[in-house]
Short mmCIF file of C-alpha atoms and ligand atoms in Angstrom, two decimals:
data_model
loop_
_atom_site.label_atom_id
_atom_site.label_comp_id
_atom_site.label_asym_id
_atom_site.label_seq_id
_atom_site.Cartn_x
_atom_site.Cartn_y
_atom_site.Cartn_z
CA MET R 8 16.45 17.04 4.73
CA THR R 9 17.35 14.24 7.77
CA MET R 10 15.65 11.29 8.49
CA ALA R 11 14.50 13.76 11.05
CA ASP R 12 12.53 15.94 9.41
CA ILE R 13 10.20 13.80 7.80
CA ILE R 14 6.53 13.94 9.90
CA VAL R 15 4.45 10.46 8.90
CA ARG R 16 1.20 10.74 10.55
CA GLN R 17 -2.67 9.51 9.55
CA GLU R 18 -4.49 11.51 7.05
CA THR R 19 -7.14 14.70 7.68
CA ALA R 20 -9.55 16.03 5.97
CA ALA R 21 -7.71 19.05 5.01
CA ASP R 22 -5.01 16.80 3.37
CA VAL R 23 -7.08 15.17 0.34
CA ARG R 24 -6.37 17.66 -2.26
CA ALA R 25 -3.18 17.42 -1.60
CA ILE R 26 -2.74 13.79 -1.55
CA ASP R 27 -4.77 14.07 -5.23
CA VAL R 28 -1.96 15.86 -6.09
CA VAL R 29 1.40 13.69 -4.83
CA ASN R 30 -0.34 10.82 -6.95
CA LEU R 31 -0.82 12.74 -9.85
CA SER R 32 2.14 14.12 -9.47
CA ALA R 33 3.86 10.35 -8.76
CA PHE R 34 1.91 8.70 -11.21
CA GLU R 35 1.82 8.73 -15.16
CA GLY R 36 -2.64 9.13 -15.03
CA GLU R 37 -5.32 9.58 -13.12
CA ALA R 38 -5.70 5.90 -11.95
CA GLU R 39 -4.11 5.89 -8.92
CA ALA R 40 -5.69 9.23 -7.42
CA ILE R 41 -8.73 8.01 -8.70
CA LEU R 42 -8.35 5.04 -6.34
CA VAL R 43 -7.39 6.13 -3.12
CA THR R 44 -10.68 8.60 -3.41
CA ALA R 45 -13.09 5.33 -4.84
CA LEU R 46 -10.93 3.93 -1.45
CA ARG R 47 -11.90 6.08 1.47
CA GLN R 48 -15.17 6.19 0.83
CA SER R 49 -15.21 2.34 0.78
CA GLU R 50 -16.14 -0.27 3.55
CA HIS R 51 -12.49 -0.93 2.87
CA TYR R 52 -11.27 1.80 3.43
CA ILE R 53 -9.42 2.03 6.84
CA PRO R 54 -8.87 5.26 7.97
CA GLU R 55 -5.77 4.89 10.46
CA LEU R 56 -4.11 3.05 7.70
CA SER R 57 -3.92 6.27 5.44
CA LEU R 58 -0.86 7.73 6.13
CA VAL R 59 1.30 11.03 4.67
CA ALA R 60 4.36 12.02 4.65
CA GLU R 61 5.10 15.85 5.15
CA ILE R 62 8.37 17.97 5.08
CA ASP R 63 7.75 21.50 6.38
CA ASN R 64 4.09 20.73 6.72
CA ARG R 65 4.13 19.94 2.82
CA ILE R 66 2.75 16.33 2.49
CA VAL R 67 5.11 15.18 0.22
CA GLY R 68 4.11 11.53 0.33
CA HIS R 69 1.39 8.64 1.25
CA ILE R 70 0.32 5.31 2.02
CA LEU R 71 -2.68 3.70 2.16
CA LEU R 72 -3.41 -0.19 3.10
CA SER R 73 -6.88 -1.14 2.67
CA ARG R 74 -9.08 -4.34 3.21
CA ALA R 75 -8.67 -7.16 1.05
CA TYR R 76 -9.70 -10.97 1.90
CA LEU R 77 -7.61 -14.36 2.29
CA GLY R 78 -9.91 -17.00 1.01
CA ARG R 79 -8.98 -20.32 2.44
CA PRO R 80 -11.26 -23.50 3.38
CA GLY R 81 -11.83 -22.11 6.84
CA GLY R 82 -13.93 -19.56 5.35
CA GLU R 83 -12.44 -15.61 4.59
CA MET R 84 -9.16 -13.39 6.74
CA ASP R 85 -8.85 -9.95 6.79
CA VAL R 86 -5.18 -9.06 5.90
CA LEU R 87 -4.57 -5.33 4.54
CA ALA R 88 -3.55 -4.37 0.07
CA LEU R 89 -1.16 -2.00 0.38
CA ALA R 90 -2.00 0.56 -2.51
CA PRO R 91 -1.27 2.59 -4.07
CA MET R 92 1.84 4.37 -2.82
CA ALA R 93 3.09 7.65 -3.42
CA VAL R 94 6.05 10.17 -3.56
CA VAL R 95 7.28 13.89 -4.93
CA PRO R 96 9.26 13.21 -8.01
CA SER R 97 10.70 16.52 -6.78
CA GLN R 98 11.54 14.32 -3.24
CA SER R 99 12.12 10.79 -4.26
CA HIS R 100 15.17 8.78 -3.10
CA ARG R 101 15.81 10.37 0.27
CA GLY R 102 14.15 7.46 2.47
CA ILE R 103 10.61 8.80 2.58
CA GLY R 104 8.43 5.52 0.56
CA SER R 105 10.53 3.78 3.21
CA ALA R 106 9.47 5.66 6.34
CA LEU R 107 6.07 5.24 4.97
CA VAL R 108 6.28 1.75 4.87
CA ARG R 109 7.94 1.35 8.56
CA ALA R 110 5.26 3.33 9.90
CA ALA R 111 2.49 1.61 7.86
CA ILE R 112 3.42 -2.08 8.55
CA THR R 113 4.41 -1.01 12.82
CA LYS R 114 1.05 1.14 12.22
CA ALA R 115 -0.73 -2.18 10.95
CA ALA R 116 0.17 -4.71 13.82
CA SER R 117 -0.49 -1.99 16.35
CA LEU R 118 -4.03 -1.92 15.57
CA GLY R 119 -4.45 -6.07 15.37
CA HIS R 120 -3.99 -6.51 11.65
CA LYS R 121 -2.86 -10.46 10.84
CA ALA R 122 -0.73 -9.55 7.48
CA ILE R 123 -0.48 -6.96 4.63
CA VAL R 124 -0.06 -8.21 1.16
CA VAL R 125 1.13 -5.96 -1.60
CA VAL R 126 1.24 -5.58 -5.72
CA GLY R 127 4.59 -4.25 -6.29
CA HIS R 128 8.69 -4.38 -7.27
CA PRO R 129 10.05 -7.00 -5.09
CA GLU R 130 13.29 -5.02 -5.32
CA PHE R 131 11.97 -2.14 -2.88
CA TYR R 132 9.72 -3.91 -1.03
CA ALA R 133 11.58 -7.26 0.55
CA ARG R 134 14.21 -4.45 2.21
CA PHE R 135 10.34 -4.43 4.80
CA GLY R 136 10.30 -7.74 5.04
CA LEU R 137 7.65 -8.90 2.36
CA GLU R 138 8.39 -12.16 0.42
CA LYS R 139 7.04 -13.97 -2.53
CA ALA R 140 3.16 -14.56 -1.27
CA SER R 141 4.08 -18.12 -3.78
CA LYS R 142 5.75 -18.73 0.43
CA TRP R 143 2.79 -19.31 1.52
CA ASP R 144 0.78 -20.73 -1.16
CA ILE R 145 -0.99 -17.88 -1.35
CA ARG R 146 -2.65 -17.16 -5.23
CA CYS R 147 -3.60 -14.39 -6.43
CA LEU R 148 -6.38 -13.69 -9.39
CA LEU R 149 -5.20 -10.51 -10.30
CA PRO R 150 -3.86 -10.30 -13.68
CA VAL R 151 0.04 -10.16 -11.65
CA PRO R 152 3.66 -11.28 -12.62
CA GLU R 153 3.62 -13.75 -10.02
CA GLU R 154 6.71 -12.60 -8.51
CA SER R 155 5.28 -9.42 -7.85
CA VAL R 156 2.91 -10.35 -4.99
CA GLN R 157 4.87 -10.16 -1.97
CA ALA R 158 3.16 -10.48 1.42
CA ILE R 159 4.32 -10.02 5.42
CA GLU R 160 2.99 -11.54 8.01
CA LEU R 161 2.30 -9.48 11.72
CA ALA R 162 1.37 -12.32 13.69
CA LYS R 163 3.41 -15.05 13.64
CA GLY R 164 1.80 -18.16 11.17
CA ALA R 165 -1.26 -16.22 10.21
CA LEU R 166 -0.53 -16.54 6.40
CA SER R 167 0.09 -20.24 7.28
CA GLY R 168 -1.81 -23.32 4.84
CA GLY R 169 -2.08 -20.49 2.18
CA GLY R 170 -5.64 -19.57 0.23
CA THR R 171 -6.28 -17.33 -2.65
CA LEU R 172 -6.32 -13.58 -1.91
CA ARG R 173 -9.98 -12.21 -3.11
CA TYR R 174 -9.26 -8.10 -3.94
CA PRO R 175 -12.53 -5.50 -3.68
CA ALA R 176 -13.31 -5.19 -6.76
CA LEU R 177 -12.51 -1.77 -7.11
CA LEU R 178 -9.02 -3.03 -6.67
CA THR R 179 -9.53 -5.37 -8.97
CA GLU R 180 -10.51 -3.70 -11.40
CA PHE R 181 -7.49 -1.07 -11.13
CA PHE R 182 -5.12 -3.88 -11.71
CA ARG R 183 -6.80 -4.84 -14.88
CA GLN R 184 -6.47 -1.72 -16.05
CA THR R 185 -2.58 -0.14 -14.39
CA VAL R 186 -0.56 -3.34 -14.46
CA GLN R 187 0.05 -5.12 -17.98
C1 COA G 257 8.45 3.32 -5.53
C2 COA G 257 8.83 4.73 -5.08
C3 COA G 257 6.98 5.73 -3.66
C4 COA G 257 9.51 5.24 -3.34
O1 COA G 257 9.14 5.92 -3.41
P1 COA G 257 10.80 6.98 -2.02
O2 COA G 257 11.04 8.18 -1.21
O3 COA G 257 11.84 7.12 -3.34
O4 COA G 257 11.39 5.75 -1.66
P2 COA G 257 13.17 5.66 -0.52
O5 COA G 257 13.66 6.77 -0.84
O6 COA G 257 12.63 5.65 0.59
O7 COA G 257 13.77 4.13 -1.52
C5 COA G 257 14.56 4.91 -2.68
C6 COA G 257 15.12 2.89 -2.95
O8 COA G 257 13.26 2.71 -3.27
C7 COA G 257 13.25 1.16 -4.69
N1 COA G 257 12.65 1.82 -5.92
C8 COA G 257 11.86 3.50 -5.43
N2 COA G 257 11.65 3.08 -7.27
C9 COA G 257 11.75 1.71 -7.70
C10 COA G 257 11.27 0.87 -8.56
N3 COA G 257 10.62 1.68 -9.54
N4 COA G 257 11.10 0.16 -9.03
C11 COA G 257 12.38 -0.98 -8.16
N5 COA G 257 12.68 -0.67 -7.00
C12 COA G 257 12.33 1.27 -6.80
C13 COA G 257 15.37 1.59 -5.36
O9 COA G 257 15.92 0.58 -4.87
C14 COA G 257 15.58 3.62 -4.41
O10 COA G 257 16.57 3.00 -4.23
P3 COA G 257 17.96 4.55 -4.46
O11 COA G 257 17.16 5.68 -3.85
O12 COA G 257 18.57 3.98 -3.67
O13 COA G 257 17.71 4.50 -5.83
C15 COA G 257 8.57 7.12 -4.70
O14 COA G 257 9.66 6.17 -6.43
C16 COA G 257 7.47 6.65 -6.54
O15 COA G 257 6.50 6.85 -6.01
N6 COA G 257 7.26 6.51 -7.34
C17 COA G 257 5.75 6.69 -8.83
C18 COA G 257 4.87 5.35 -8.07
C19 COA G 257 5.10 4.35 -7.69
O16 COA G 257 5.29 3.78 -8.37
N7 COA G 257 4.64 3.91 -6.49
C20 COA G 257 4.76 2.46 -5.68
C21 COA G 257 3.73 1.30 -6.99
S1 COA G 257 1.88 1.61 -5.94
#
């Protein structure tokens, strides 16, 4: 398999079950599959930013960016929360996850979004330009380790001044239940 064989594209209604299978196979429980279903039905969902990776017409990975909010003195700014992302175990370590993150960043920027935040492994996300959110004085009230909260500006200076991240209730609940 070469990178050229991976197609990354927006999800369609026909992909919903396959995306469930990707999440159920990549994670230990059902929480991520349930989260994706709930976000898809919510006001925070952005159809253009639910992307699948396909090899030979099979869905092997999925990434979802949905709306979150950065509270600051002048009011709230929309940002994007990256969660979850998954690659089927049999296809991991082949660059599919990286292709999904890169495509999501490019698409989000082209749609005019200002910034992305993610709770995850810094060793994985640093390669895409994500940095510790604390660098911008961004506070996150989720019960997660501070170094796991990372961000990237899609518009220069968008995060300067920092603020307090507010995740939609269903994402907050997800992190409460899944992150120790
Ligand atoms: C994390 C995940 C999406 C990466 O997908 P992938 O297609 O294997 O990613 P890539 O091949 O582009 O990159 C692999 C690199 O990511 C890094 N990586 C993968 N999983 C990692 C983890 N749990 N912690 C830290 N780094 C990790 C490693 O550096 C790895 O490099 P290697 O292949 O040389 O070992 C995939 O392993 C997965 O679905 N894991 C289970 C679900 C999950 O943890 N999702 C992320 C949190 S929402």
